[in-house]
PDB file of C-alpha atoms and ligand atoms in Angstrom:
ATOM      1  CA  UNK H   1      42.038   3.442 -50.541  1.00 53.00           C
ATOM      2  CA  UNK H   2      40.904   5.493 -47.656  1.00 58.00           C
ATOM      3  CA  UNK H   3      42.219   9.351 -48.098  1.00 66.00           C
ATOM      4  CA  UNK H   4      43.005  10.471 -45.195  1.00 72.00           C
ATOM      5  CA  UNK H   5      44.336  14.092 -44.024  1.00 78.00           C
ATOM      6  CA  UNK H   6      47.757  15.270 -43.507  1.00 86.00           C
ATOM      7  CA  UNK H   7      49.155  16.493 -41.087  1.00 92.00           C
ATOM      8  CA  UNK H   8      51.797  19.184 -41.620  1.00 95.00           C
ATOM      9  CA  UNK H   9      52.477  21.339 -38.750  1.00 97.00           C
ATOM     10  CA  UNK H  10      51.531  22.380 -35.633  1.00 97.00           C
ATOM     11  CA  UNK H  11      52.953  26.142 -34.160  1.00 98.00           C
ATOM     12  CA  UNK H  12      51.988  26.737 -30.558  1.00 98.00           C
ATOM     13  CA  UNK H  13      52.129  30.097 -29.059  1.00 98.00           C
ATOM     14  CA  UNK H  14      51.316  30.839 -25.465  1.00 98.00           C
ATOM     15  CA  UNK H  15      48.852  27.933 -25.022  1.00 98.00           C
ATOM     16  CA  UNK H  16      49.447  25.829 -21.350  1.00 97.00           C
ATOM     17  CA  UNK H  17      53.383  25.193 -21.033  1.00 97.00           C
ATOM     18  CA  UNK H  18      54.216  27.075 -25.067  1.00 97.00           C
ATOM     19  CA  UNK H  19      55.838  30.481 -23.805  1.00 96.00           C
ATOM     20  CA  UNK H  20      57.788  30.455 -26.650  1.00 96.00           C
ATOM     21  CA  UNK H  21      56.389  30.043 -29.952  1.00 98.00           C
ATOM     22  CA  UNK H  22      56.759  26.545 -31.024  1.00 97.00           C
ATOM     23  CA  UNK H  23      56.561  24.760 -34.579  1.00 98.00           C
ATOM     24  CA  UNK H  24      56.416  20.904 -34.963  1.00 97.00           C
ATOM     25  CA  UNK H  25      57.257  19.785 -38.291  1.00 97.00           C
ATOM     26  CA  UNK H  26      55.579  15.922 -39.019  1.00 95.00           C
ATOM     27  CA  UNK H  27      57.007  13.468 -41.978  1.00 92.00           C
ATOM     28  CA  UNK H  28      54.871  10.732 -43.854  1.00 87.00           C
ATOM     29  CA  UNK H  29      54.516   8.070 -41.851  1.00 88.00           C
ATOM     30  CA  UNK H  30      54.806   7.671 -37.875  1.00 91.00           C
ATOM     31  CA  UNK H  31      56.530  10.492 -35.957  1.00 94.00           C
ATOM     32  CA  UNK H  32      57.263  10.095 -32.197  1.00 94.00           C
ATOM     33  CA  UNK H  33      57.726  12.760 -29.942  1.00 94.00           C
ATOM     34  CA  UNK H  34      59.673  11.998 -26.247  1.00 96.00           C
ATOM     35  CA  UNK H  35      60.773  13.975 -23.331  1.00 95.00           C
ATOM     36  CA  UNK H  36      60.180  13.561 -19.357  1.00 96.00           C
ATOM     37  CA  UNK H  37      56.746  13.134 -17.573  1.00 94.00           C
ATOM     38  CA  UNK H  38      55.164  16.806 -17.361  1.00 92.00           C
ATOM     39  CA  UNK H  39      57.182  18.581 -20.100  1.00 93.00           C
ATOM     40  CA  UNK H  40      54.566  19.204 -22.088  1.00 94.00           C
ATOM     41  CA  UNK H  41      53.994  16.357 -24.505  1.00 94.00           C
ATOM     42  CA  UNK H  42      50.300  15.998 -24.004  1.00 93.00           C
ATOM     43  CA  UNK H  43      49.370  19.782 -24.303  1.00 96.00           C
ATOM     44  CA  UNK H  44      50.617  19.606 -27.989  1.00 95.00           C
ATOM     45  CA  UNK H  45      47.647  16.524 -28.444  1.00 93.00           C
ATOM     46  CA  UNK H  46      45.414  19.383 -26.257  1.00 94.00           C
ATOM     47  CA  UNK H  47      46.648  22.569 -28.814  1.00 96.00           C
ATOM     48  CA  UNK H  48      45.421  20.244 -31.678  1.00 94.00           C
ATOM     49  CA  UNK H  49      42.271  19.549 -30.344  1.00 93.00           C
ATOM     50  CA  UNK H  50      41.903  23.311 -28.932  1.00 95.00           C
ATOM     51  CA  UNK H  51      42.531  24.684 -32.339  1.00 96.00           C
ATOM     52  CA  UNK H  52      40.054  22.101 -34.144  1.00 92.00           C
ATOM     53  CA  UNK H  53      37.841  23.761 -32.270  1.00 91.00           C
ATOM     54  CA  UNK H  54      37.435  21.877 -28.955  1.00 91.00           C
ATOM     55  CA  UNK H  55      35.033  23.610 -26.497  1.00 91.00           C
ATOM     56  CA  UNK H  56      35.090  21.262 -23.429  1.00 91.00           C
ATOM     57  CA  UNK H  57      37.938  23.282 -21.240  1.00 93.00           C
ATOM     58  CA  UNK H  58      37.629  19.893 -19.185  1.00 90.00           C
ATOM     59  CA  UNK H  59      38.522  17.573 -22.457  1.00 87.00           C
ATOM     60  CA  UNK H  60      41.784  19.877 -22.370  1.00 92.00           C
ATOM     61  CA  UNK H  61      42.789  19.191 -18.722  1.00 92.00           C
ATOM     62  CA  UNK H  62      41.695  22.738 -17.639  1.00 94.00           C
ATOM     63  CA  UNK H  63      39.642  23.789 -15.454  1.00 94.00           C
ATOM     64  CA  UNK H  64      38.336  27.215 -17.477  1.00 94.00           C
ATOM     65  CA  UNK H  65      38.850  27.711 -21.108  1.00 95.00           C
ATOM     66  CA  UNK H  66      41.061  31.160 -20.032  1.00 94.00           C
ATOM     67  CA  UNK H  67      43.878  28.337 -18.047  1.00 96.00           C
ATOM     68  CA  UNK H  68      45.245  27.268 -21.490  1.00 97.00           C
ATOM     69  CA  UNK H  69      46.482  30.531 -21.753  1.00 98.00           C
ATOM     70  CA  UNK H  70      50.315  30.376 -20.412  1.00 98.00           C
ATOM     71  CA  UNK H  71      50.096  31.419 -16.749  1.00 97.00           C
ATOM     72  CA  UNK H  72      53.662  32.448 -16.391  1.00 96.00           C
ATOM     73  CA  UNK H  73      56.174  30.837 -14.568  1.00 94.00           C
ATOM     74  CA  UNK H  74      59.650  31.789 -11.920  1.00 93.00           C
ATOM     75  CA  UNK H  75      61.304  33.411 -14.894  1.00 94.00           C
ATOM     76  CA  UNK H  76      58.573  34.335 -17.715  1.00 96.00           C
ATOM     77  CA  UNK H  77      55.602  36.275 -17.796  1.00 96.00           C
ATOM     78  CA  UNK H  78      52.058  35.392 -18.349  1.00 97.00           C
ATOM     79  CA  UNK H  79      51.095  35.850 -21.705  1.00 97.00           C
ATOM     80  CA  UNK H  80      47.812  38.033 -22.807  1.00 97.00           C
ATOM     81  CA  UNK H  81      46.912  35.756 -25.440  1.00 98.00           C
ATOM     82  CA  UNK H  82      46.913  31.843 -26.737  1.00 98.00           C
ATOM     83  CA  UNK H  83      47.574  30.808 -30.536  1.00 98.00           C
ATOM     84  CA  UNK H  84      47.612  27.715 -32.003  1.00 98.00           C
ATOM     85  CA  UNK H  85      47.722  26.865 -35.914  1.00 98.00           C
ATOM     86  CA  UNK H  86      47.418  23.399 -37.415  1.00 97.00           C
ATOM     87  CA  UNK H  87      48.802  23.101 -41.187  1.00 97.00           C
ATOM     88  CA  UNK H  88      47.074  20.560 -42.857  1.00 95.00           C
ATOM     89  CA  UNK H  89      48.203  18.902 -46.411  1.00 93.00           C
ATOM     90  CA  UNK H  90      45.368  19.166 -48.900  1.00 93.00           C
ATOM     91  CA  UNK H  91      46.860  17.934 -52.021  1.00 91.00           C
ATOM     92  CA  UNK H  92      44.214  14.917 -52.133  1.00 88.00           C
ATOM     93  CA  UNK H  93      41.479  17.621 -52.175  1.00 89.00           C
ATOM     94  CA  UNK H  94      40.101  16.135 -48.830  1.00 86.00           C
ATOM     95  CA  UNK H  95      38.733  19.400 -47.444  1.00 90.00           C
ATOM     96  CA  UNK H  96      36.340  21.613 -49.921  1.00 89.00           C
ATOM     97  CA  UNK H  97      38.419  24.030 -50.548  1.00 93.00           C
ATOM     98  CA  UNK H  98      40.714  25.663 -52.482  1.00 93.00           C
ATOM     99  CA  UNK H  99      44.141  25.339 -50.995  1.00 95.00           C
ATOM    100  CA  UNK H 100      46.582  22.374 -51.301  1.00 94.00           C
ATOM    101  CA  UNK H 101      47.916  23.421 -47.964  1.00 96.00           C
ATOM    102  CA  UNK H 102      45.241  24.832 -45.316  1.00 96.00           C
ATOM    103  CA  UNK H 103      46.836  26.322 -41.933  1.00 98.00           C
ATOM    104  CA  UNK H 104      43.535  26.663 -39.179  1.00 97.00           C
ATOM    105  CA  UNK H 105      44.275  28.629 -36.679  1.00 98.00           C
ATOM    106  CA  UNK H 106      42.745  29.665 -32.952  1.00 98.00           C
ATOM    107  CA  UNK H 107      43.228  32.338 -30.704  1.00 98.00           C
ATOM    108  CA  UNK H 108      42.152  33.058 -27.402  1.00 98.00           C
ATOM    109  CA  UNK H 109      42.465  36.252 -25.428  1.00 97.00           C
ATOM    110  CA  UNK H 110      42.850  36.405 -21.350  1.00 95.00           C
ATOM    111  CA  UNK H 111      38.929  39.203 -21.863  1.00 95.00           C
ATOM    112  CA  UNK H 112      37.533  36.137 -23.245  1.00 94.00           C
ATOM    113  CA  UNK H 113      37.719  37.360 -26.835  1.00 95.00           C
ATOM    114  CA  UNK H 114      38.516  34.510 -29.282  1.00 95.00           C
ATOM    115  CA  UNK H 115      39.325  34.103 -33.007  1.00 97.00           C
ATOM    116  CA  UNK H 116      39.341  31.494 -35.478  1.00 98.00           C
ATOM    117  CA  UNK H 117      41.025  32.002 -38.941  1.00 98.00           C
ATOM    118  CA  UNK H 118      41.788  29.388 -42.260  1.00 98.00           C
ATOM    119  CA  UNK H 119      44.357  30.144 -44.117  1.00 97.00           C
ATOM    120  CA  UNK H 120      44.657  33.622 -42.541  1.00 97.00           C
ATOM    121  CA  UNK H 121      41.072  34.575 -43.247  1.00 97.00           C
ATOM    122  CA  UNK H 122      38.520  35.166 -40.101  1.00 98.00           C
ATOM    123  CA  UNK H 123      35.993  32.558 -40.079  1.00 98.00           C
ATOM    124  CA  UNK H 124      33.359  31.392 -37.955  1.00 96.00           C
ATOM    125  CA  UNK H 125      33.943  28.047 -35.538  1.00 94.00           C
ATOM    126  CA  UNK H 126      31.321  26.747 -38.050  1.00 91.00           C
ATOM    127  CA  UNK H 127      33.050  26.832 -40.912  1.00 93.00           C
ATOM    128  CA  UNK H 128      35.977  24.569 -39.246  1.00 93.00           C
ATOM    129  CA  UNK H 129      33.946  22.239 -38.027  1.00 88.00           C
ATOM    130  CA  UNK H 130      32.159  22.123 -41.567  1.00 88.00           C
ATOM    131  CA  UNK H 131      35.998  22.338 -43.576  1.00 90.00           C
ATOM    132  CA  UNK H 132      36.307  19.377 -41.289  1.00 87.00           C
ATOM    133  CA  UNK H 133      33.003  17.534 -41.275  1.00 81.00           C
ATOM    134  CA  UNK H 134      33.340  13.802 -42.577  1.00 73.00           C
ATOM    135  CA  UNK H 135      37.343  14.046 -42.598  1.00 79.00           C
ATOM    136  CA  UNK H 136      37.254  11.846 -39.271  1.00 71.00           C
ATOM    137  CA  UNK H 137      39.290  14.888 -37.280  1.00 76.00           C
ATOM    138  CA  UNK H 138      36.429  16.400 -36.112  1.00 64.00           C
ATOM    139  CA  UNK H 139      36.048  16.610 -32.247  1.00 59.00           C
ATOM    140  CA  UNK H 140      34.226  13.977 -31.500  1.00 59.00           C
ATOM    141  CA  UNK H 141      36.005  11.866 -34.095  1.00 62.00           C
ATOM    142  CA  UNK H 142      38.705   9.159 -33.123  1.00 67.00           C
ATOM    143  CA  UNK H 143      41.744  10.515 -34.522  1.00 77.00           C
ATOM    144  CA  UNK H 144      42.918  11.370 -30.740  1.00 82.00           C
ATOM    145  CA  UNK H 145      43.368   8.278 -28.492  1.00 82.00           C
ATOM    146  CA  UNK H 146      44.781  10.160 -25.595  1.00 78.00           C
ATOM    147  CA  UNK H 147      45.896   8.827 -22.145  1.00 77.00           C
ATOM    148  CA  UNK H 148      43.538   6.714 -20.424  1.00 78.00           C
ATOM    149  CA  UNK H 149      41.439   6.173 -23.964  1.00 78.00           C
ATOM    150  CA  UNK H 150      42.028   2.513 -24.099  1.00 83.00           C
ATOM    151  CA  UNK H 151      41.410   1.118 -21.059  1.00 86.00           C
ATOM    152  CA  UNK H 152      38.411   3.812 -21.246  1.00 83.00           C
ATOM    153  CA  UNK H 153      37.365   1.215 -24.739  1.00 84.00           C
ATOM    154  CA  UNK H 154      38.289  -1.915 -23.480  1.00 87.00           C
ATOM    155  CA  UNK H 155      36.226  -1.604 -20.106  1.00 91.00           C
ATOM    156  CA  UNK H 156      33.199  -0.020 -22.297  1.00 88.00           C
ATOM    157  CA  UNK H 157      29.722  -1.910 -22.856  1.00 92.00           C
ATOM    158  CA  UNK H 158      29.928  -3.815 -25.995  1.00 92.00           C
ATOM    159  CA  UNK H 159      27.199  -1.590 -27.447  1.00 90.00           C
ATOM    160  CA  UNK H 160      29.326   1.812 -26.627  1.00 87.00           C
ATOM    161  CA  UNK H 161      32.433   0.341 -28.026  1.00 87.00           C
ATOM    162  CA  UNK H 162      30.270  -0.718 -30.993  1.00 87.00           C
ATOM    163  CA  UNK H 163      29.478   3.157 -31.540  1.00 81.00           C
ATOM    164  CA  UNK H 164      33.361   3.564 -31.803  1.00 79.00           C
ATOM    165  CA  UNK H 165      34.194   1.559 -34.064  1.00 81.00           C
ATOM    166  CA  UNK H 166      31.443   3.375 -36.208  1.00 79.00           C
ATOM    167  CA  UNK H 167      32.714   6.276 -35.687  1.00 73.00           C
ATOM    168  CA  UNK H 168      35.988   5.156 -36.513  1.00 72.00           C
ATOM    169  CA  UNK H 169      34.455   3.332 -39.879  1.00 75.00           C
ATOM    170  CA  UNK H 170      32.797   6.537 -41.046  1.00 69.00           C
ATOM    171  CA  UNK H 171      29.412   5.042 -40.751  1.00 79.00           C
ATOM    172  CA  UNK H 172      27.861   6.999 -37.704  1.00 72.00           C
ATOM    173  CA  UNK H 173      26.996   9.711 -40.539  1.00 72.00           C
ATOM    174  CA  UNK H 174      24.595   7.264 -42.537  1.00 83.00           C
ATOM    175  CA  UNK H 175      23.467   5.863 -39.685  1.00 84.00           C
ATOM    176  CA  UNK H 176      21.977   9.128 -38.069  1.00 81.00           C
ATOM    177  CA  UNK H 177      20.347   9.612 -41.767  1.00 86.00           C
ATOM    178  CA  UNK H 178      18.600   5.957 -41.641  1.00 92.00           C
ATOM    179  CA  UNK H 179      17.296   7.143 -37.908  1.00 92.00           C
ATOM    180  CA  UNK H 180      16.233  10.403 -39.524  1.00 92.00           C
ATOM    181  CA  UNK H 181      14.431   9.042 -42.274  1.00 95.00           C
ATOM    182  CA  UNK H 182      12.972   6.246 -40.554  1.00 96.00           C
ATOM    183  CA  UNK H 183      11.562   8.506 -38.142  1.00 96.00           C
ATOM    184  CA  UNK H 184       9.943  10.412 -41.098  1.00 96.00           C
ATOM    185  CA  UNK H 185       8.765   7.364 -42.203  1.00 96.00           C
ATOM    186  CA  UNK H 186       6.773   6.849 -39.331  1.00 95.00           C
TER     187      UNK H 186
HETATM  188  P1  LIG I   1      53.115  13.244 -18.734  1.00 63.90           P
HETATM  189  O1  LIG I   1      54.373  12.568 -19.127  1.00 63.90           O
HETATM  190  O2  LIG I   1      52.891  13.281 -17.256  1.00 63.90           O
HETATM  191  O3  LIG I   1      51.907  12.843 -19.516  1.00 63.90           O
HETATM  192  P2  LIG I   1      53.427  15.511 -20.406  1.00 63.90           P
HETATM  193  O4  LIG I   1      54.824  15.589 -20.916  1.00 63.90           O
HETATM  194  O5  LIG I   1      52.375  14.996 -21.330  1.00 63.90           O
HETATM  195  O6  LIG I   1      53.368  14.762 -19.052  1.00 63.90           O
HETATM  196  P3  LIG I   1      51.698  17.725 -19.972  1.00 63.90           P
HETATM  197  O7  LIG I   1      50.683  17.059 -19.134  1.00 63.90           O
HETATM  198  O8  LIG I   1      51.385  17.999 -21.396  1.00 63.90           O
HETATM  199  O9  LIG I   1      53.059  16.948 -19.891  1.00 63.90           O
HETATM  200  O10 LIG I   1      52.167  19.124 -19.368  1.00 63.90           O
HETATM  201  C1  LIG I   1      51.972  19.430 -18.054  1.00 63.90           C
HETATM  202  C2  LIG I   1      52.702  20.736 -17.751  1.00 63.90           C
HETATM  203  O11 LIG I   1      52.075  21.808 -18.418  1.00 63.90           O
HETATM  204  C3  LIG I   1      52.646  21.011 -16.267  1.00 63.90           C
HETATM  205  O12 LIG I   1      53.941  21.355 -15.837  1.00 63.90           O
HETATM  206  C4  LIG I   1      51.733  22.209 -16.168  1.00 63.90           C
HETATM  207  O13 LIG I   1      52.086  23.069 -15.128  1.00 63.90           O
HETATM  208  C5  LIG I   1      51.976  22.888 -17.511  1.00 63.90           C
HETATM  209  N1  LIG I   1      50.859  23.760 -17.869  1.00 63.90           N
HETATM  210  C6  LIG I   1      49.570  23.427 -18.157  1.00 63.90           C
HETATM  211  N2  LIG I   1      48.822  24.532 -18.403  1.00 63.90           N
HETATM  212  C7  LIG I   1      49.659  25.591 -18.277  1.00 63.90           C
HETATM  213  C8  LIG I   1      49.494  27.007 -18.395  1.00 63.90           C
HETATM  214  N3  LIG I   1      48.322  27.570 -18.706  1.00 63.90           N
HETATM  215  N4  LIG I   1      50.572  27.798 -18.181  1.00 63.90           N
HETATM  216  C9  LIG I   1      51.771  27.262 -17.879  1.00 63.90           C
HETATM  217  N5  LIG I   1      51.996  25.956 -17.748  1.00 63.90           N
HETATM  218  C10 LIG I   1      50.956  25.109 -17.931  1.00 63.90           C
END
């Protein structure tokens, strides 16, 4: 069987419509989250990709990275600072490391100043997209079909939707390895 990662928690703290700070408990299994258009459901899919470590402010529906910062509202103030932290389950050893529970965490401040932490630890963006490299979360990995994704696949070439179903198979990997070596071969 496939392991796969999971997914834990997810505590949002002044990023887009999160004043408040926020935490999103998941179960096993499929979890469903509901509410009217524009109350924030898709900015929780946005803090999970902004915290794996997302650097397209456009992928995120904003036009700079500083707008996912809250920007206030009639009866709350703008906040100085975005947090988001993603708990991930690593009791099947998944990620190489050390933790059976790893909580990855980003923070951006309205100077520009930004922070990435594991486990409470400051680390480099590297070393989450490297904790996170062949886990199929990473950012350009499949694990977020977000609005306007699947009619985005079906009307795709067949050859581009043939790159995401590699992508999804965990192929793409071994496949940039054959180019590489065949190009050494040459
Ligand atoms: P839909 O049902 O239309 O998909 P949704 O529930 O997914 O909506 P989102 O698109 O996640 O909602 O949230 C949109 C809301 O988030 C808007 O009201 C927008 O003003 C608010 N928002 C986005 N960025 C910020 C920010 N930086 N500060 C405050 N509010 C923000």
């Amino acid at each position: 069987m496939r392991r796969v990662l999971g997914l834990k928690e997810i505590i949002i703290d002044g990023f887009k419509s999160f004043s408040e700070r926020t935490k999103i408990s998941f179960c096993n299994g499929i979890n469903a989250i509901v509410g009217p258009n524009g109350c924030g459901k898709s900015n929780i899919v946005d803090g999970f990709l902004w915290c794996l470590g997302q650097q397209s402010a456009k992928t995120l529906r904003a036009s700079s990275m500083q707008d996912v910062i809250f920007a206030g509202s009639l009866k709350r103030k703008a906040h100085s600072m975005a947090e988001v932290t993603v708990v991930l389950s690593n009791e099947n050893g998944l990620l190489p490391i050390e933790f059976q529970e790893v909580a990855i965490t980003r923070r951006l401040y309205r100077d520009g100043e930004s922070e990435y932490l594991i486990n409470k630890q400051a680390v480099r963006l590297k070393d989450i997209i490297e904790l996170l490299a062949h886990t199929g979360v990473g950012k350009e990995a499949f694990a977020v079909i977000g609005q306007g994704k699947v009619s985005e696949v079906i009307s795709q070439s067949p050859q581009d939707r043939r790159t995401l179903f590699e992508e999804v198979a965990g192929i793409s990997h071994f496949l940039i390895k054959r180019k590489e070596s065949e190009r050494k071969l040459e």
